[in-house]
Tab-separated table of C-alpha atoms and ligand atoms in Angstrom:
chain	number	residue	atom	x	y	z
A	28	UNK	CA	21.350	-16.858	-34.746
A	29	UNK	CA	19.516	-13.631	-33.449
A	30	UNK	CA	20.678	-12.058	-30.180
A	31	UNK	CA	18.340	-12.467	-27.034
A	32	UNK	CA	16.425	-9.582	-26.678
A	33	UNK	CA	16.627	-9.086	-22.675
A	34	UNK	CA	13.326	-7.870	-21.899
A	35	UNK	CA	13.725	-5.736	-18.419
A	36	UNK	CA	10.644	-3.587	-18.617
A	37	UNK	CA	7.944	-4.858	-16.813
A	38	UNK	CA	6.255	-2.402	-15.556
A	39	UNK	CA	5.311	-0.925	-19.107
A	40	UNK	CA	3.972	-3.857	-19.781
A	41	UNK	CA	4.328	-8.063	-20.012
A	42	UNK	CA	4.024	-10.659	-22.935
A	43	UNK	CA	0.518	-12.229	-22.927
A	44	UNK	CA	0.999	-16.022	-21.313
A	45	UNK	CA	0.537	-18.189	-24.102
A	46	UNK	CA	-1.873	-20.252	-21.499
A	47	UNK	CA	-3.598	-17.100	-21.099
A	48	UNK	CA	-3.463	-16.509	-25.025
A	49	UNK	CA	-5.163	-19.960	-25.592
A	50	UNK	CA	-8.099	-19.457	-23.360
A	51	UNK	CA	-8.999	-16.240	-25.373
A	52	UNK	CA	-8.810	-17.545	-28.368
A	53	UNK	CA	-11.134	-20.735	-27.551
A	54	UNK	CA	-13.785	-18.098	-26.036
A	55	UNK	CA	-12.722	-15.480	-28.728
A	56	UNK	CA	-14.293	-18.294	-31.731
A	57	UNK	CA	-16.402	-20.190	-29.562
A	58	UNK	CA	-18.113	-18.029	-26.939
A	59	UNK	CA	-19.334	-15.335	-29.520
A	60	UNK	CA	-22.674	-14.547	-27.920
A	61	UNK	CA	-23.374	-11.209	-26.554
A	62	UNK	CA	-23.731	-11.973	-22.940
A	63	UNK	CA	-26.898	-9.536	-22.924
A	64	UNK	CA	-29.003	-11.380	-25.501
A	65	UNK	CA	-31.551	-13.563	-24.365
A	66	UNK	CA	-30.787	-17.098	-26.697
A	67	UNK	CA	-28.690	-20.176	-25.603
A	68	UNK	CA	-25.544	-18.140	-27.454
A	69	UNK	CA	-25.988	-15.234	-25.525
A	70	UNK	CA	-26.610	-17.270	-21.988
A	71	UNK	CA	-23.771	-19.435	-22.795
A	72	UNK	CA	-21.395	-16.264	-22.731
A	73	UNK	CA	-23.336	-14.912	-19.599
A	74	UNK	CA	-22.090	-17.936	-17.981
A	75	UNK	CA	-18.768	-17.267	-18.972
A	76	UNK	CA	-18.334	-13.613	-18.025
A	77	UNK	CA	-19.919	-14.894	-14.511
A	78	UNK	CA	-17.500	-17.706	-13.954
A	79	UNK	CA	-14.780	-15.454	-14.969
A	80	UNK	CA	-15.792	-12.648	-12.837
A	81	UNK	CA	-16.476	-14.659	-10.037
A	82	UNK	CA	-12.564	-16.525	-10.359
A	83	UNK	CA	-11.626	-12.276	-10.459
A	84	UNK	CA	-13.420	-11.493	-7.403
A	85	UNK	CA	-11.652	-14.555	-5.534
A	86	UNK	CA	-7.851	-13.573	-5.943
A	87	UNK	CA	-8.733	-10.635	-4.368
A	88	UNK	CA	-10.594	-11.064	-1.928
A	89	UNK	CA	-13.844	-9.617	-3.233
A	90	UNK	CA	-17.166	-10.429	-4.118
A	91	UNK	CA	-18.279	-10.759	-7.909
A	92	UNK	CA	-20.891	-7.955	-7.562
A	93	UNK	CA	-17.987	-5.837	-6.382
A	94	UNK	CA	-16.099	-6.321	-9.702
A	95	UNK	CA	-16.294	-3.683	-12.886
A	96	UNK	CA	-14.927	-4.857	-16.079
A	97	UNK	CA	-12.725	-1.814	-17.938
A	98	UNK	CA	-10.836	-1.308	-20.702
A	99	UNK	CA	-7.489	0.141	-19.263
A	100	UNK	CA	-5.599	0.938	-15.628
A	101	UNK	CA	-6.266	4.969	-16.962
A	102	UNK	CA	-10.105	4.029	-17.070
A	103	UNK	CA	-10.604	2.380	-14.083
A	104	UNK	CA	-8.710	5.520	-12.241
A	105	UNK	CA	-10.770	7.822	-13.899
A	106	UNK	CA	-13.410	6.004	-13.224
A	107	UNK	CA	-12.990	6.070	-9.377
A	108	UNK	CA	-11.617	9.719	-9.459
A	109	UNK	CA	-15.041	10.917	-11.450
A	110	UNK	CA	-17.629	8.034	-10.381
A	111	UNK	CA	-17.387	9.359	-6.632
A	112	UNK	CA	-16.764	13.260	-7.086
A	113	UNK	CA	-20.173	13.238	-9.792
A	114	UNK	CA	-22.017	11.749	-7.090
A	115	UNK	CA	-25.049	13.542	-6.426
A	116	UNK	CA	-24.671	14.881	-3.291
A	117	UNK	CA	-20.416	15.735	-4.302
A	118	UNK	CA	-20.409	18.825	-5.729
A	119	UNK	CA	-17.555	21.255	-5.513
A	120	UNK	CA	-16.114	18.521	-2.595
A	121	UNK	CA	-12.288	17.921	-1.751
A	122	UNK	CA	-9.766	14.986	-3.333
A	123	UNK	CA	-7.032	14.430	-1.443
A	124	UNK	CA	-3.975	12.498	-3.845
A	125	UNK	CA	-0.442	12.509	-3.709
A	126	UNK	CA	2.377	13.705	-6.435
A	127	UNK	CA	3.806	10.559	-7.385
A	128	UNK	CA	0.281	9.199	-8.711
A	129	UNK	CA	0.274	7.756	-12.337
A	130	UNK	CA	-1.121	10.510	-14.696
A	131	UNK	CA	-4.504	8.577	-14.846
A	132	UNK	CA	-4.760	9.837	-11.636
A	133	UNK	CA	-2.386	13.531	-11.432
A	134	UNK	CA	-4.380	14.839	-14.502
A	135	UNK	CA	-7.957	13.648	-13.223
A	136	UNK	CA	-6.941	15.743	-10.118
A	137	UNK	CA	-5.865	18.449	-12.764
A	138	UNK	CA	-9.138	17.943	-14.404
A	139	UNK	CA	-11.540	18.269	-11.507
A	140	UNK	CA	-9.600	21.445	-9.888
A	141	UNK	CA	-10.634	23.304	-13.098
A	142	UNK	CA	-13.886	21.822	-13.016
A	143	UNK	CA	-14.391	23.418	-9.533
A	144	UNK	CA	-13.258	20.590	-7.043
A	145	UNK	CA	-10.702	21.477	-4.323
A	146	UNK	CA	-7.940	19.406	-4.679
A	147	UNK	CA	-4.843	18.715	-2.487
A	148	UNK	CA	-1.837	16.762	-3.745
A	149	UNK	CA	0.729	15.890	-0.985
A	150	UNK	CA	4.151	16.235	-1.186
A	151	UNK	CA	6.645	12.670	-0.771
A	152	UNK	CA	9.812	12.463	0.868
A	153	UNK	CA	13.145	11.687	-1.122
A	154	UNK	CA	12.512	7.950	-0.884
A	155	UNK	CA	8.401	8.941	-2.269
A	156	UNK	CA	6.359	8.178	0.904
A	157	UNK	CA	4.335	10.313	2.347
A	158	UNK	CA	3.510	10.890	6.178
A	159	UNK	CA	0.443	9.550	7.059
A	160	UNK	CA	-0.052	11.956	9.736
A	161	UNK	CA	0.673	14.599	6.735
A	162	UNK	CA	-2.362	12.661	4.989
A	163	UNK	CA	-4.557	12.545	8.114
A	164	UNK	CA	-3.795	16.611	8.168
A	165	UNK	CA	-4.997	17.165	4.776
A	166	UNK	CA	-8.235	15.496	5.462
A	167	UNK	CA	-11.125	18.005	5.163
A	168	UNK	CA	-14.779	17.643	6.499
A	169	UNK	CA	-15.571	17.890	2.574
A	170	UNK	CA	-12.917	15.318	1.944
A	171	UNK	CA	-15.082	12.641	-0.935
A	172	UNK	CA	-12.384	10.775	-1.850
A	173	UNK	CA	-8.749	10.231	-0.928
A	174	UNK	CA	-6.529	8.002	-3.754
A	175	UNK	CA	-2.984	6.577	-3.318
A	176	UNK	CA	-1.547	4.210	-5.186
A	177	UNK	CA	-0.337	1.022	-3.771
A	178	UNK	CA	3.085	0.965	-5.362
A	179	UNK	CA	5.098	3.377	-7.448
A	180	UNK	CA	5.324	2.627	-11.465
A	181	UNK	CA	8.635	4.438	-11.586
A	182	UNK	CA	10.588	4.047	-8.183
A	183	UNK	CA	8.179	1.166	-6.763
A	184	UNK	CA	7.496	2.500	-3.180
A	185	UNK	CA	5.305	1.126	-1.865
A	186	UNK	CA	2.331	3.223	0.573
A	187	UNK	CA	0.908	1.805	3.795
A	188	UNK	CA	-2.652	1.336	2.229
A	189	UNK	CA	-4.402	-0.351	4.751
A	190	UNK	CA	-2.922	2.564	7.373
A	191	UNK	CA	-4.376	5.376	5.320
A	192	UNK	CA	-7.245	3.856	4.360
A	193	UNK	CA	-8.517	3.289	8.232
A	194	UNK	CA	-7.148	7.101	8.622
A	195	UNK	CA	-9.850	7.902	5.657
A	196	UNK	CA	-12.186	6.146	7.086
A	197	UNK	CA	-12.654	7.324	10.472
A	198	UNK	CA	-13.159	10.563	8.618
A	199	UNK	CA	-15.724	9.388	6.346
A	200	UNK	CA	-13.453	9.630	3.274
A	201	UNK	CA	-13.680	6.914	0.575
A	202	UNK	CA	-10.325	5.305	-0.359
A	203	UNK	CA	-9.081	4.214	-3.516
A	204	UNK	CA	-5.961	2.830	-4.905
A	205	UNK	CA	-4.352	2.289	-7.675
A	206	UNK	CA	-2.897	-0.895	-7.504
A	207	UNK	CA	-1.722	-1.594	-11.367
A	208	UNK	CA	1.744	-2.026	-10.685
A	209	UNK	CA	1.364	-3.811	-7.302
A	210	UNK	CA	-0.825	-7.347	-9.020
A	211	UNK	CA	1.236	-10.471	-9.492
A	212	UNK	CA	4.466	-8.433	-7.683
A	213	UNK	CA	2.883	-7.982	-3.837
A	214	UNK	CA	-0.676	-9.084	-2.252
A	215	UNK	CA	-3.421	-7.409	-3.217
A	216	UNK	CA	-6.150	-8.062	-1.132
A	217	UNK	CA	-8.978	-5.998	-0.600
A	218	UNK	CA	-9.922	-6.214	2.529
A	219	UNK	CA	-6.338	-6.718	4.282
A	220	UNK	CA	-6.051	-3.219	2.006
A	221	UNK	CA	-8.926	-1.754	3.563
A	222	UNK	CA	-9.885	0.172	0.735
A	223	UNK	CA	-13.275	1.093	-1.218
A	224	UNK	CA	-12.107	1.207	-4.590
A	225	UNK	CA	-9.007	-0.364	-6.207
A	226	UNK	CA	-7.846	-0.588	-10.153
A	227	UNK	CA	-5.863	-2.774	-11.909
A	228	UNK	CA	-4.751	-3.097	-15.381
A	229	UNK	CA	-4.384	-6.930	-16.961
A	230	UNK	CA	-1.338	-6.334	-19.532
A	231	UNK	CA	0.649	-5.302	-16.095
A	232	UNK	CA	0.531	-9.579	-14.932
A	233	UNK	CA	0.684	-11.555	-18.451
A	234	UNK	CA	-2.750	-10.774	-19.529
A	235	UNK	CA	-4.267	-9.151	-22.401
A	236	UNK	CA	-4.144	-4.776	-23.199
A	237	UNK	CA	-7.685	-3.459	-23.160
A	238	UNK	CA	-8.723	-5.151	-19.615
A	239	UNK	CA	-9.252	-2.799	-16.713
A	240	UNK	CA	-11.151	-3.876	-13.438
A	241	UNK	CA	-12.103	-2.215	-10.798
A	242	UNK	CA	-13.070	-3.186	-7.318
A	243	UNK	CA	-15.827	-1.060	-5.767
A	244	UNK	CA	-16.822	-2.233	-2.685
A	245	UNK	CA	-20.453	-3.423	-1.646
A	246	UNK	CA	-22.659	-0.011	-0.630
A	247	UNK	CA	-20.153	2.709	-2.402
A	248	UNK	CA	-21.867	4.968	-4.185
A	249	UNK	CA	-20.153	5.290	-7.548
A	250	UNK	CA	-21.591	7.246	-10.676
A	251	UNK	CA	-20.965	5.998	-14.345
A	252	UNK	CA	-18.797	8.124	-16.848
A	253	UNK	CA	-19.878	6.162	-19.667
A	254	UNK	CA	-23.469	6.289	-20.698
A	255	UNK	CA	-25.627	3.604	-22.699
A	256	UNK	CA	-26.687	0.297	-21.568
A	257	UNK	CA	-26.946	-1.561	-18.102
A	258	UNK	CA	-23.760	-3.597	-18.800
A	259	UNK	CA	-21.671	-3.804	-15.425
A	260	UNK	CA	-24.658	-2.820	-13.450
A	261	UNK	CA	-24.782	0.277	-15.473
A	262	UNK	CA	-21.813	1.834	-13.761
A	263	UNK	CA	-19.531	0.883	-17.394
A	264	UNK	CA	-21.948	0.353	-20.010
A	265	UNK	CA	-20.406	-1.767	-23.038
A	266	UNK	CA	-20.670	-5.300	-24.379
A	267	UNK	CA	-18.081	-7.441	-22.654
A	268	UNK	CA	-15.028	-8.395	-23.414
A	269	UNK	CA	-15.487	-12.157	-23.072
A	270	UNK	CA	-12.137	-13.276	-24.208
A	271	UNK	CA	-10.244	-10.811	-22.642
A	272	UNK	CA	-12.189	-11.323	-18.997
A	273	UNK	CA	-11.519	-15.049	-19.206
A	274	UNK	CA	-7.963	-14.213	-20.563
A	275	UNK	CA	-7.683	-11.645	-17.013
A	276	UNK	CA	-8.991	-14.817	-14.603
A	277	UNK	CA	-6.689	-17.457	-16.088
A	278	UNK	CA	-3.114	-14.655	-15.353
A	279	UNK	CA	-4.741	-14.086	-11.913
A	280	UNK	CA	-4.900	-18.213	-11.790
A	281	UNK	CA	-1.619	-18.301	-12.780
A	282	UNK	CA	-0.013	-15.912	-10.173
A	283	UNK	CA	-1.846	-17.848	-7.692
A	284	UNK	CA	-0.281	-20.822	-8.474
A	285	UNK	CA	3.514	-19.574	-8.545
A	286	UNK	CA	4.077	-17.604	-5.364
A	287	UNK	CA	8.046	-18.079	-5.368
A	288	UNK	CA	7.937	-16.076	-8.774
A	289	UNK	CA	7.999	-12.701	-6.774
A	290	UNK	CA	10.842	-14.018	-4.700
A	291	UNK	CA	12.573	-15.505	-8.260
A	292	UNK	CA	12.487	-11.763	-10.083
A	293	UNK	CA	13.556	-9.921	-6.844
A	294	UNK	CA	16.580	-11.980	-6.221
A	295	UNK	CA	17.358	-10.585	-10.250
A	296	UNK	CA	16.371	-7.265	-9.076
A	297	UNK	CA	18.854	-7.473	-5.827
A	298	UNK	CA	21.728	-8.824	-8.050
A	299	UNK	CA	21.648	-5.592	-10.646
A	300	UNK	CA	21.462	-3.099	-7.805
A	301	UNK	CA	23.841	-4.954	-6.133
A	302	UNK	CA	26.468	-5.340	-9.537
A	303	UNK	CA	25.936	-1.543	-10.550
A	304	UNK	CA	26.416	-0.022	-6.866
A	305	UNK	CA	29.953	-2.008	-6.105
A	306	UNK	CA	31.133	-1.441	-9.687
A	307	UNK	CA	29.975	1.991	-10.825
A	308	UNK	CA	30.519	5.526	-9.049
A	309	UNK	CA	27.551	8.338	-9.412
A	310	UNK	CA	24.808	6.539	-9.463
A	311	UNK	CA	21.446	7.216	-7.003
A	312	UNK	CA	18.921	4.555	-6.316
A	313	UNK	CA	15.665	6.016	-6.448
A	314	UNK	CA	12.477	4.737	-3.900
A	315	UNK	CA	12.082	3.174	-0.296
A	316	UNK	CA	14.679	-0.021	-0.075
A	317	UNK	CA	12.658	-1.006	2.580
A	318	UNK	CA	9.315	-1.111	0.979
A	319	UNK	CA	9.917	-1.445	-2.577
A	320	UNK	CA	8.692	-3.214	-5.035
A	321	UNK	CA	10.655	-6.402	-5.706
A	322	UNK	CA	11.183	-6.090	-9.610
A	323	UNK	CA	11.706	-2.511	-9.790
A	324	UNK	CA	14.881	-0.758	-9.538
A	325	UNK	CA	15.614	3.133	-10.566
A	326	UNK	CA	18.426	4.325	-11.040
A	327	UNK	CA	19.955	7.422	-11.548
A	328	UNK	CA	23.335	7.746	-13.476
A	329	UNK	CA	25.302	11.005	-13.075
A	330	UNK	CA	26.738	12.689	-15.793
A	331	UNK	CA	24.946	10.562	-18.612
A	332	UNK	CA	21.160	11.160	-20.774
A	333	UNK	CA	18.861	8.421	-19.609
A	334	UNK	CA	17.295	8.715	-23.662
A	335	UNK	CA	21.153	8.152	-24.892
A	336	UNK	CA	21.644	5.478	-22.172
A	337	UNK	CA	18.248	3.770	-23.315
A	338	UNK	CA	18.917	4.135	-26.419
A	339	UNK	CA	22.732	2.357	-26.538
A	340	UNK	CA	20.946	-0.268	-24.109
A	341	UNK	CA	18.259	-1.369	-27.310
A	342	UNK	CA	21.464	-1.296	-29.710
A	343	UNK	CA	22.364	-4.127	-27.449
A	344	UNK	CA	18.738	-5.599	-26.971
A	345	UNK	CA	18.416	-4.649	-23.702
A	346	UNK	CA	14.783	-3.047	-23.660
A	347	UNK	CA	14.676	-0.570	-20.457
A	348	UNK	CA	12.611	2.221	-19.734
A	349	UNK	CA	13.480	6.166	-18.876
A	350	UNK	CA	10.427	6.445	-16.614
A	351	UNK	CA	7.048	5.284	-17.055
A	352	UNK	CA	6.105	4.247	-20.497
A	353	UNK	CA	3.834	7.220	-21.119
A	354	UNK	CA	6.731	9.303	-20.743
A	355	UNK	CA	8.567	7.988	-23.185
A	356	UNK	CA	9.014	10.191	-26.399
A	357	UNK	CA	7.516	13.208	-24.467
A	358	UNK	CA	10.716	13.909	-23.171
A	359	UNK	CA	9.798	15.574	-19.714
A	360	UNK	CA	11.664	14.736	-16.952
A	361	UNK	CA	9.319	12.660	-14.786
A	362	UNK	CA	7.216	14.140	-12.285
A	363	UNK	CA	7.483	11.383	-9.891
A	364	UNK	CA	11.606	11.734	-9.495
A	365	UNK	CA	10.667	15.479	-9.602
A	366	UNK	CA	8.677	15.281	-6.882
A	367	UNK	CA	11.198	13.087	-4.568
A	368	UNK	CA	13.344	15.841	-5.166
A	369	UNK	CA	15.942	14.158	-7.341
A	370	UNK	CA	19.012	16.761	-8.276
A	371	UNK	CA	19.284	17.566	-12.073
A	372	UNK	CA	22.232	15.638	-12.856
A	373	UNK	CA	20.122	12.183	-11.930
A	374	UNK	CA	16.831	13.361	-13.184
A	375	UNK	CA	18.636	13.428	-16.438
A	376	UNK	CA	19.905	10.757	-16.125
A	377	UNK	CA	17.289	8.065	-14.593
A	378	UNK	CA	16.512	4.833	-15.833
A	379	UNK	CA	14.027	1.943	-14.580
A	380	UNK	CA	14.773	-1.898	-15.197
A	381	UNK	CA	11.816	-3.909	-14.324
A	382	UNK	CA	12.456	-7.477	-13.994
A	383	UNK	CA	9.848	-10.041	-14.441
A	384	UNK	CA	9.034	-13.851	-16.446
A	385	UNK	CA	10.856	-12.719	-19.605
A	386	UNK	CA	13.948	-13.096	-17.447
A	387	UNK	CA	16.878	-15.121	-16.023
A	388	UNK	CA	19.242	-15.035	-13.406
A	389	UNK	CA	22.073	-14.350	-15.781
A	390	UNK	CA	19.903	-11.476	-17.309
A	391	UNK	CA	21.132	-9.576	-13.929
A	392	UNK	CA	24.832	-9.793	-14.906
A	393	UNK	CA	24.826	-9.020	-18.988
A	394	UNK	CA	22.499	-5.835	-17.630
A	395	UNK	CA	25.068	-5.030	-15.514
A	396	UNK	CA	27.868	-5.208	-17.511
A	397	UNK	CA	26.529	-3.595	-20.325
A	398	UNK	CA	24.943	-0.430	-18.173
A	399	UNK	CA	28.413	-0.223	-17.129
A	400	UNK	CA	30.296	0.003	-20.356
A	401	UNK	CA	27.833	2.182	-21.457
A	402	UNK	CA	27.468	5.019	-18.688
A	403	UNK	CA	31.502	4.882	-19.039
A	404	UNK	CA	31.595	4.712	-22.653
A	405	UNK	CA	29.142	8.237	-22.708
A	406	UNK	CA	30.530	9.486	-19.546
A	407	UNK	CA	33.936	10.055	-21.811
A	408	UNK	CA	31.825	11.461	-24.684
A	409	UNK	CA	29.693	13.640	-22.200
A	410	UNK	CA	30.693	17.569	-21.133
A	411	UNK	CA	29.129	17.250	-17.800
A	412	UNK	CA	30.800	15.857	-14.569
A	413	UNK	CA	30.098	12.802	-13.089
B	562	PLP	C1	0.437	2.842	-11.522
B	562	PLP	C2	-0.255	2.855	-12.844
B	562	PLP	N1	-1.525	3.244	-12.905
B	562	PLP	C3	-2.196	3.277	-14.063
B	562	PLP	C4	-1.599	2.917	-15.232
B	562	PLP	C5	-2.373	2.977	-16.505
B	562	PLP	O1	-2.661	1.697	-16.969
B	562	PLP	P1	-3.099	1.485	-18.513
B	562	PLP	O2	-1.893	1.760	-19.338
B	562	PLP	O3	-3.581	0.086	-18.579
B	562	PLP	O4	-4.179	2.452	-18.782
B	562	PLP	C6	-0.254	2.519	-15.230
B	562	PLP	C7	0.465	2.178	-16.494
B	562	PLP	O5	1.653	2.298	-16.590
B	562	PLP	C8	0.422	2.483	-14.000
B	562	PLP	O6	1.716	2.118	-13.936
């Protein structure tokens, strides 16, 4: 019999839920119609994307009009990032972000500064928050848009949206988040969030790849960065993705209907940090233990390669990740533990289980006591100190 592969990487992405699977394929071969074309077909799929859109709009606490259909997390980021600074009335105006963002976001901000925005990234603390009164600060009367995600991909903190987004607001500043990670782990609720503009990315809660949304609220003035037809109100022209936006409201269903899972994968979570810190010296938890994620937990092992470390892990079919998936193979220490000011020695040697439905609770303990003969196991083969 094959080993279990123990699947602890989450927040890269999940397995499609085979219920969500099934209701893409029935729309996929029965719902063919383009939903813009004027037969029965067509207005039989029109139906469909409405429904769908309309279930969307419910889980989080938004109205259907306010929902765009994408095709990833990195497009509806860019999308908020360039849809408000190519307003109009924007040019040359100020985005406020913060150094931890995902690179959807980071190299937008790189992006626009070239392109002659003013741009202000602010600093995080060594657990990655930042001070809201730092954030009010950096606020400028030209301020367009402010953007801060809603919890970290690689360390999980987790920012005080609905705090900086009033702070934005009395200023006049549009606020966006990026709340990929933060679906199907923590609320997310629009207007408890406060916020104008929010993405999220389906393959990150058990639905399919190639489904972005995001949530632009009633009377923000967005432009489109994709031109052609009047699909999504014209602001993301494109025909639909019927299967995969029926496929996105049936994972939302299903987190609706299972709110102890958050509690189920953080008690897995708690159990790993809690194995490796009482049986392993020089090791540094990365993030905010108070406001964390529930699934995520970085680590930082001293004296070890996190690529050698992942890499004995998959030998043993644990799959793990060094930092967020897009860093993987590029081999750059992450910018996020870079910017929490993480010391060399656990930079090098980070790694990020996220827990989620592929797992157990005895998934917890074989992690554990594999990381552990492995960090020892290289920590004898390895010149540097622990
Ligand atoms: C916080 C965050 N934002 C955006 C993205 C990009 O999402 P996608 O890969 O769907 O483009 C990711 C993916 O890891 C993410 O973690």
């Amino acid at each position: 019999m094959s080993q279990r592969i123990i699947y602890c990487d989450h927040n890269s992405t999940t397995r499609t839920d085979p219920r969500v699977a099934e209701v893409m394929h029935q729309a996929a071969v029965e719902i063919f119609g383009n939903p813009s074309s004027g037969h029965r077909l067509g207005q039989q799929a029109r139906a469909l994307l409405d429904k769908s859109r309309s279930q969307i709009a419910a889980y989080i606490g938004a109205k259907p009009s306010e929902i765009i259909l994408t095709g990833t997390g990195s497009e509806s980021d860019n999308l908020a990032i360039f849809g408000s600074l190519n307003a109009p009335d924007a040019a040359g105006c100020h985005l406020l972000t913060v150094a931890t963002e995902h690179h959807a976001i980071t190299h937008s901000a790189d992006w626009a500064q070239r392109h002659g925005f003013e741009v202000t990234i602010l600093p995080v603390d060594s657990r990655g928050r930042i001070d809201p009164d730092d954030f009010a600060r950096a606020l400028k009367p030209t301020t367009r848009l402010a953007s801060v995600m809603l919890a970290n991909n690689e360390v999980g903190t987790i920012h005080p949206i609905a705090q900086l987004a009033t702070i934005a607001h009395e200023r006049g500043v549009l606020f966006h988040t990026d709340a990929v990670q933060a679906m199907g782990k923590i609320p997310v609720d629009v207007n408890d969030l406060k916020v104008d503009l929010l993405s999220l990315a389906a393959h990150k809660f058990y639905g399919p790849k190639g489904v972005g949304i995001l949530y632009v609220r009633s009377g923000t003035r967005l432009a489109s960065i994709i031109h052609g037809g009047g699909q999504e109100t014209g602001r993301r022209p494109g025909t639909e993705n019927i299967p995969g936006v029926v496929g996105t409201a049936e994972a939302m269903r299903i987190i609706a209907d299972d709110p102890q899972e958050a509690a189920r994968v953080g008690a897995m979570a708690k159990d790993l940090r809690y194995r490796l810190a009482h049986q392993l010296d020089g090791i540094e938890f990365f993030g905010d233990p108070e406001n964390c994620l529930p699934n995520t937990v970085g680590v930082g092992f001293g004296g070890v390669d996190g690529e050698s470390l992942a890499i004995a892990l998959d030998l043993k079919c644990i799959c793990v990740s060094t930092g967020s998936a897009c860093m993987t193979g590029a081999a750059k220490p992450s910018h996020v533990l870079q910017a929490m000011g993480v010391s060399e020695r656990f930079l090098r040697g980070s790694i990020r289980f996220s827990f989620g439905r592929e797992n157990v609770p005895a998934d917890a303990a074989a992690i554990a006591d594999t990381v552990i003969a492995e960090v020892q196991r290289l920590r004898k083969m390895s010149p540097v100190k622990v």
